[in-house]
CSV table of C-alpha atoms in Angstrom, one decimal:
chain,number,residue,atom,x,y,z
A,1461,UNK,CA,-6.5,-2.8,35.7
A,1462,UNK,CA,-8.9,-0.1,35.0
A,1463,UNK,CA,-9.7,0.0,39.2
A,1464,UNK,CA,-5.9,0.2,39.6
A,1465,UNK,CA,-5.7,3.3,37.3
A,1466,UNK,CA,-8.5,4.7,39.4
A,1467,UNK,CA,-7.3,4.4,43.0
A,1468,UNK,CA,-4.0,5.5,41.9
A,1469,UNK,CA,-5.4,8.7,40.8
A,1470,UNK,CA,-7.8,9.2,43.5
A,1471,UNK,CA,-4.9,9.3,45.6
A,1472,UNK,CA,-2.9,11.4,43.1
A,1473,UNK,CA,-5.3,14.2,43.5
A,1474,UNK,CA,-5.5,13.9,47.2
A,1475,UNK,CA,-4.2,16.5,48.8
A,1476,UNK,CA,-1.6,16.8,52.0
A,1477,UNK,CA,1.1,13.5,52.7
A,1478,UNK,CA,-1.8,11.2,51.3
A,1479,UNK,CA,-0.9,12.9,47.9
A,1480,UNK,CA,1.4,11.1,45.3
A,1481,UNK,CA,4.2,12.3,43.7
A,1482,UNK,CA,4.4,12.4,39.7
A,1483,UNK,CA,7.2,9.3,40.3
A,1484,UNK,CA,5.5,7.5,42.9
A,1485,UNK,CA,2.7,7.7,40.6
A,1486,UNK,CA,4.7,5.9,37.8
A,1487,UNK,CA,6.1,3.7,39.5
A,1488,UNK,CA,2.5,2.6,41.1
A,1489,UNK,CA,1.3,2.1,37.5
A,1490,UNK,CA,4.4,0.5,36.2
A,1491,UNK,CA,4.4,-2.1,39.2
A,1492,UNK,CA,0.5,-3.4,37.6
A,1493,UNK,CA,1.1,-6.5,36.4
A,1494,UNK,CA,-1.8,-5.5,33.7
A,1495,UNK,CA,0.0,-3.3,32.6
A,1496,UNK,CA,3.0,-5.0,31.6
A,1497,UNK,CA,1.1,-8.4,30.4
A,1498,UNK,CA,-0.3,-4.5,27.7
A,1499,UNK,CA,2.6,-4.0,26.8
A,1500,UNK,CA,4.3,-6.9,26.2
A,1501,UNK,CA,1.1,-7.4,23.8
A,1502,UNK,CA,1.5,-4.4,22.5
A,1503,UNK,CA,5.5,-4.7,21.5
A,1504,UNK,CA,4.6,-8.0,20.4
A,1505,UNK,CA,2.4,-6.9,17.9
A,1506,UNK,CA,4.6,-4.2,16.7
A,1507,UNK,CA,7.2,-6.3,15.8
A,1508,UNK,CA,4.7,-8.6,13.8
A,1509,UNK,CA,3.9,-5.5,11.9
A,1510,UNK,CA,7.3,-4.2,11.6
A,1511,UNK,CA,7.8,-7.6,10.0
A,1512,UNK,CA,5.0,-7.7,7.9
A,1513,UNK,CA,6.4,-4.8,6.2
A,1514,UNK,CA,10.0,-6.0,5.8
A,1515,UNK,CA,8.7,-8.4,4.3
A,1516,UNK,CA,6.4,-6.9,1.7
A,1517,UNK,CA,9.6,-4.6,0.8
A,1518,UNK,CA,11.8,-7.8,-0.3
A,1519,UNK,CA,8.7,-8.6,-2.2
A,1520,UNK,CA,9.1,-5.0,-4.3
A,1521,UNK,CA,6.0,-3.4,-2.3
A,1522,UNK,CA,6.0,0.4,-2.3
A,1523,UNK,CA,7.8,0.6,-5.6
A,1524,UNK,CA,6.5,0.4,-9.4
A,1525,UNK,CA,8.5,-1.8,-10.8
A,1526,UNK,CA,9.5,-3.6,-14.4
A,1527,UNK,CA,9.3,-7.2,-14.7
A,1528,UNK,CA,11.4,-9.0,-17.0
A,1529,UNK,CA,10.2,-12.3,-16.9
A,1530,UNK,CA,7.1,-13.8,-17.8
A,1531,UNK,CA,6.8,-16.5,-15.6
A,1532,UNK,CA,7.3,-13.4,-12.6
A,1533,UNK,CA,3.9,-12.2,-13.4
A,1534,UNK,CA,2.5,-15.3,-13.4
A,1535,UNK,CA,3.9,-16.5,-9.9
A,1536,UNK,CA,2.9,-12.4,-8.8
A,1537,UNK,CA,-1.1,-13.2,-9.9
A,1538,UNK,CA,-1.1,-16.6,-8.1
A,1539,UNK,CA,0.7,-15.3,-4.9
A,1540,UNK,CA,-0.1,-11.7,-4.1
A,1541,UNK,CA,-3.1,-10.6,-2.0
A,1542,UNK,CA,-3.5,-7.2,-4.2
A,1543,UNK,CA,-2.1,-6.7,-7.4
A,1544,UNK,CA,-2.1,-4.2,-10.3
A,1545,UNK,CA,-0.3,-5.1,-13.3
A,1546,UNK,CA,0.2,-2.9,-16.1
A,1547,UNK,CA,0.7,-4.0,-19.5
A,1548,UNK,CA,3.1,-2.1,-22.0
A,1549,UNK,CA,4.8,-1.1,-24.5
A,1550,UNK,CA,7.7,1.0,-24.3
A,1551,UNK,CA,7.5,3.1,-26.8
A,1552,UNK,CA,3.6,3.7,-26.4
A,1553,UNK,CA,3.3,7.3,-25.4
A,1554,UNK,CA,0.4,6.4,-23.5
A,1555,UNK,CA,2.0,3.7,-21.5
A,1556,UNK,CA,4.8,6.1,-20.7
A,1557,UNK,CA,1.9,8.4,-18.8
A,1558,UNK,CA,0.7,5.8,-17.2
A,1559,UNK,CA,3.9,4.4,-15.2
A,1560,UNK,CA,4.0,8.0,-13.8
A,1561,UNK,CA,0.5,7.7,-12.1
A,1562,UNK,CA,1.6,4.1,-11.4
A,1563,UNK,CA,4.3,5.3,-9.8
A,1564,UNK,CA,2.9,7.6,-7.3
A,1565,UNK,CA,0.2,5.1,-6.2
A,1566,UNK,CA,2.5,2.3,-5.5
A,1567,UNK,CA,4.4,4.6,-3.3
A,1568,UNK,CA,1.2,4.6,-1.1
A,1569,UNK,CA,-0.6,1.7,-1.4
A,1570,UNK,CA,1.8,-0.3,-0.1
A,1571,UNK,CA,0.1,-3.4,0.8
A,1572,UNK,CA,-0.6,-3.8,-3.1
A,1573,UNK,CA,2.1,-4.9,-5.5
A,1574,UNK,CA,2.3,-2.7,-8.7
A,1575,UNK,CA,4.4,-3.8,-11.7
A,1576,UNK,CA,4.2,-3.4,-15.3
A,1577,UNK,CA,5.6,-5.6,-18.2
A,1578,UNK,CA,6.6,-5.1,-21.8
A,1579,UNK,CA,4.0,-6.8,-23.7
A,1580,UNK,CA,6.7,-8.7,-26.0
A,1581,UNK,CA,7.8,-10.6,-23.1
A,1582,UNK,CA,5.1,-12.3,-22.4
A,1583,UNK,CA,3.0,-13.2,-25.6
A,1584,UNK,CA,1.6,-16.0,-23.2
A,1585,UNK,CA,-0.2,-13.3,-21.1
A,1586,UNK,CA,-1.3,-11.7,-24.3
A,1587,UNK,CA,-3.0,-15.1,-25.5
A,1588,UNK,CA,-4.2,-15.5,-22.5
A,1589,UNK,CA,-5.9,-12.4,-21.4
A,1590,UNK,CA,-6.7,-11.6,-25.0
A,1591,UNK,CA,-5.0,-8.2,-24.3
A,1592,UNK,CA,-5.7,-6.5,-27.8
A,1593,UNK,CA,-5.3,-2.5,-26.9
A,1594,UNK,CA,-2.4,-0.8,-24.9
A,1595,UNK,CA,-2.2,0.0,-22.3
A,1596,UNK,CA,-3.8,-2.5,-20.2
A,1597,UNK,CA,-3.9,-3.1,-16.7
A,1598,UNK,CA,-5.2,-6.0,-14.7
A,1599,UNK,CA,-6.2,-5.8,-11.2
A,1600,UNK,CA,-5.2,-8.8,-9.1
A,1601,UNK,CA,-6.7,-9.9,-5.3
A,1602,UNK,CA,-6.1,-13.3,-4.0
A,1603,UNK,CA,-4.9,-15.0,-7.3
A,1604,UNK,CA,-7.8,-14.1,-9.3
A,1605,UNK,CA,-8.2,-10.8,-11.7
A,1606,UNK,CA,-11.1,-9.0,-10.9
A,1607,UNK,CA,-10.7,-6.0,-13.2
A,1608,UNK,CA,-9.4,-4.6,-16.4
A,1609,UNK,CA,-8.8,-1.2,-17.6
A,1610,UNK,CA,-8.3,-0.8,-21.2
A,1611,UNK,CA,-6.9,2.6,-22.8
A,1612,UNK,CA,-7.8,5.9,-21.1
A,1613,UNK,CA,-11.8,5.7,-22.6
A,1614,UNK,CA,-12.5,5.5,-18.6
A,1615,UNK,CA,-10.2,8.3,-17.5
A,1616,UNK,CA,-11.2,10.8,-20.2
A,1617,UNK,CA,-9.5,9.7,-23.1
A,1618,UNK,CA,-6.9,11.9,-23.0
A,1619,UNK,CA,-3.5,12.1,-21.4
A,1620,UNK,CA,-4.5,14.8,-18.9
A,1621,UNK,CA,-6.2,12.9,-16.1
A,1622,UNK,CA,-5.0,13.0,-12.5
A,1623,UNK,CA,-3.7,10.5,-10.4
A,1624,UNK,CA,-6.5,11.0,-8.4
A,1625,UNK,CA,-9.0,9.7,-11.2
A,1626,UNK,CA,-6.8,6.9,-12.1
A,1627,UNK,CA,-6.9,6.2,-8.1
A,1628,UNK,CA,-10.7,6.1,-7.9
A,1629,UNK,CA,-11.2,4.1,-10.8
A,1630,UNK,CA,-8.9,1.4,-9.5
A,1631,UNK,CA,-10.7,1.8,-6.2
A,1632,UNK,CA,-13.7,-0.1,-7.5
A,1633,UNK,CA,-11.8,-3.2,-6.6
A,1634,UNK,CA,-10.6,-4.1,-3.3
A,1635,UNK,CA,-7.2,-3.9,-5.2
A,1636,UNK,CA,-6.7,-1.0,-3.3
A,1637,UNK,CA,-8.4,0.5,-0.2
A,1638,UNK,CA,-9.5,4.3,-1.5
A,1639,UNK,CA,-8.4,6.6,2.1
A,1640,UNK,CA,-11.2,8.0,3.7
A,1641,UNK,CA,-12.0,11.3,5.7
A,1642,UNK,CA,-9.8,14.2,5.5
A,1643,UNK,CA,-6.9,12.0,3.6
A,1644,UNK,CA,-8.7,11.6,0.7
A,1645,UNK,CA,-8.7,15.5,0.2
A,1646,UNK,CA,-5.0,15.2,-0.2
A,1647,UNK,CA,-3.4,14.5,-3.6
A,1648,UNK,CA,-1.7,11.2,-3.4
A,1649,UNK,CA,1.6,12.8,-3.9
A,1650,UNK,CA,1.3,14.7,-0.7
A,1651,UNK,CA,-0.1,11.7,0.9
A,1652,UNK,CA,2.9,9.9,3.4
A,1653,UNK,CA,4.9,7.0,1.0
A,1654,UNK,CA,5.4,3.5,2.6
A,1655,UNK,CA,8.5,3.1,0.9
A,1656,UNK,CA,10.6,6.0,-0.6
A,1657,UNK,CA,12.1,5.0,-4.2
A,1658,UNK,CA,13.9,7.3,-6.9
A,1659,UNK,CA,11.8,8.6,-9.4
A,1660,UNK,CA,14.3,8.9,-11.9
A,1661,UNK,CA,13.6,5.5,-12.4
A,1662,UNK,CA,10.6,5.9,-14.3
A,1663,UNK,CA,11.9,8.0,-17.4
């Protein structure tokens, strides 16, 4: 393929009626049966992706979301590939500044599921994790946690730490892939979302 590309620009930039056209050039390059066997690869894999992603949207992907039902997070842990979980209580101020970082990082990470659920529906979890100080978040990857954060101790211990240093501190885990280069100078807000949800619905 690469020698066709070749001898049809040679004679592209040959000069007098040996010299193709812009069209006849196209239409020599289209004609490569290389070329098409590339691009039926290449359309082949976009729809994989393009399915991929459907499919991690029915599965709540790119949103933060509250689950109501125990047994949900349980299915979540042994299922998804990446997880973060948050554990809360509603009326915990704390918690309440928590879901808005949340928020903004599901919106980009979207190959990780991030949920969060009211500590009094689940008191198996509870037992189970021995989850003793709120708010609590558990990072999930291929059914297994691999890491807890407990509180704010680890992000200052106060309510006025970025997204940013929430981010990094999740990124210790392969829970989520930190960017790299010049998109990690951008605040995740600014970052581009994977899917677009209504922020009004975390009060």
């Amino acid at each position: 393929m690469d020698q066709k590309i070749k001898e049809v620009a040679k004679q592209a930039l040959n000069e007098g009626d040996d010299a193709l056209s812009d069209d006849e050039i196209l239409a020599e390059l289209e004609n490569d049966p290389d070329l098409e066997h590339l691009r039926e690869a290449r359309l082949n894999q976009l729809k994989h992706e393009m399915n991929h992603v459907r499919e991690l949207r029915l599965r709540g992907h790119g949103e933060y979301l509250e689950i109501q039902k125990e047994e949900d997070i349980v299915k979540l842990v042994s299922s998804e590939k990446k997880g973060i979980i948050h554990f809360m209580h509603p009326q915990f101020t704390r918690c309440k500044v928590l879901d808005k970082h949340l928020y903004q990082l599901a919106r980009y990470y979207f190959e990780t599921r991030f949920v969060s659920i009211n500590v009094e529906k689940c008191p198996f979890l509870v037992q189970k994790f021995q989850l003793r100080v709120l708010p609590c978040i558990l990072a999930v990857v291929n059914g297994g946690v691999v890491d807890r954060l407990v509180g704010f101790e680890e992000l200052g211990n106060n309510d006025r730490f970025s997204t940013e240093m929430l981010e990094r501190r999740l990124g210790r885990t392969d829970a989520i892939q930190l960017p790299i280069g010049e998109l990690a100078q951008v605040p995740v807000k600014d970052r581009p979302v994977g899917f677009q949800t209504d922020p009004e619905s975390i009060q």
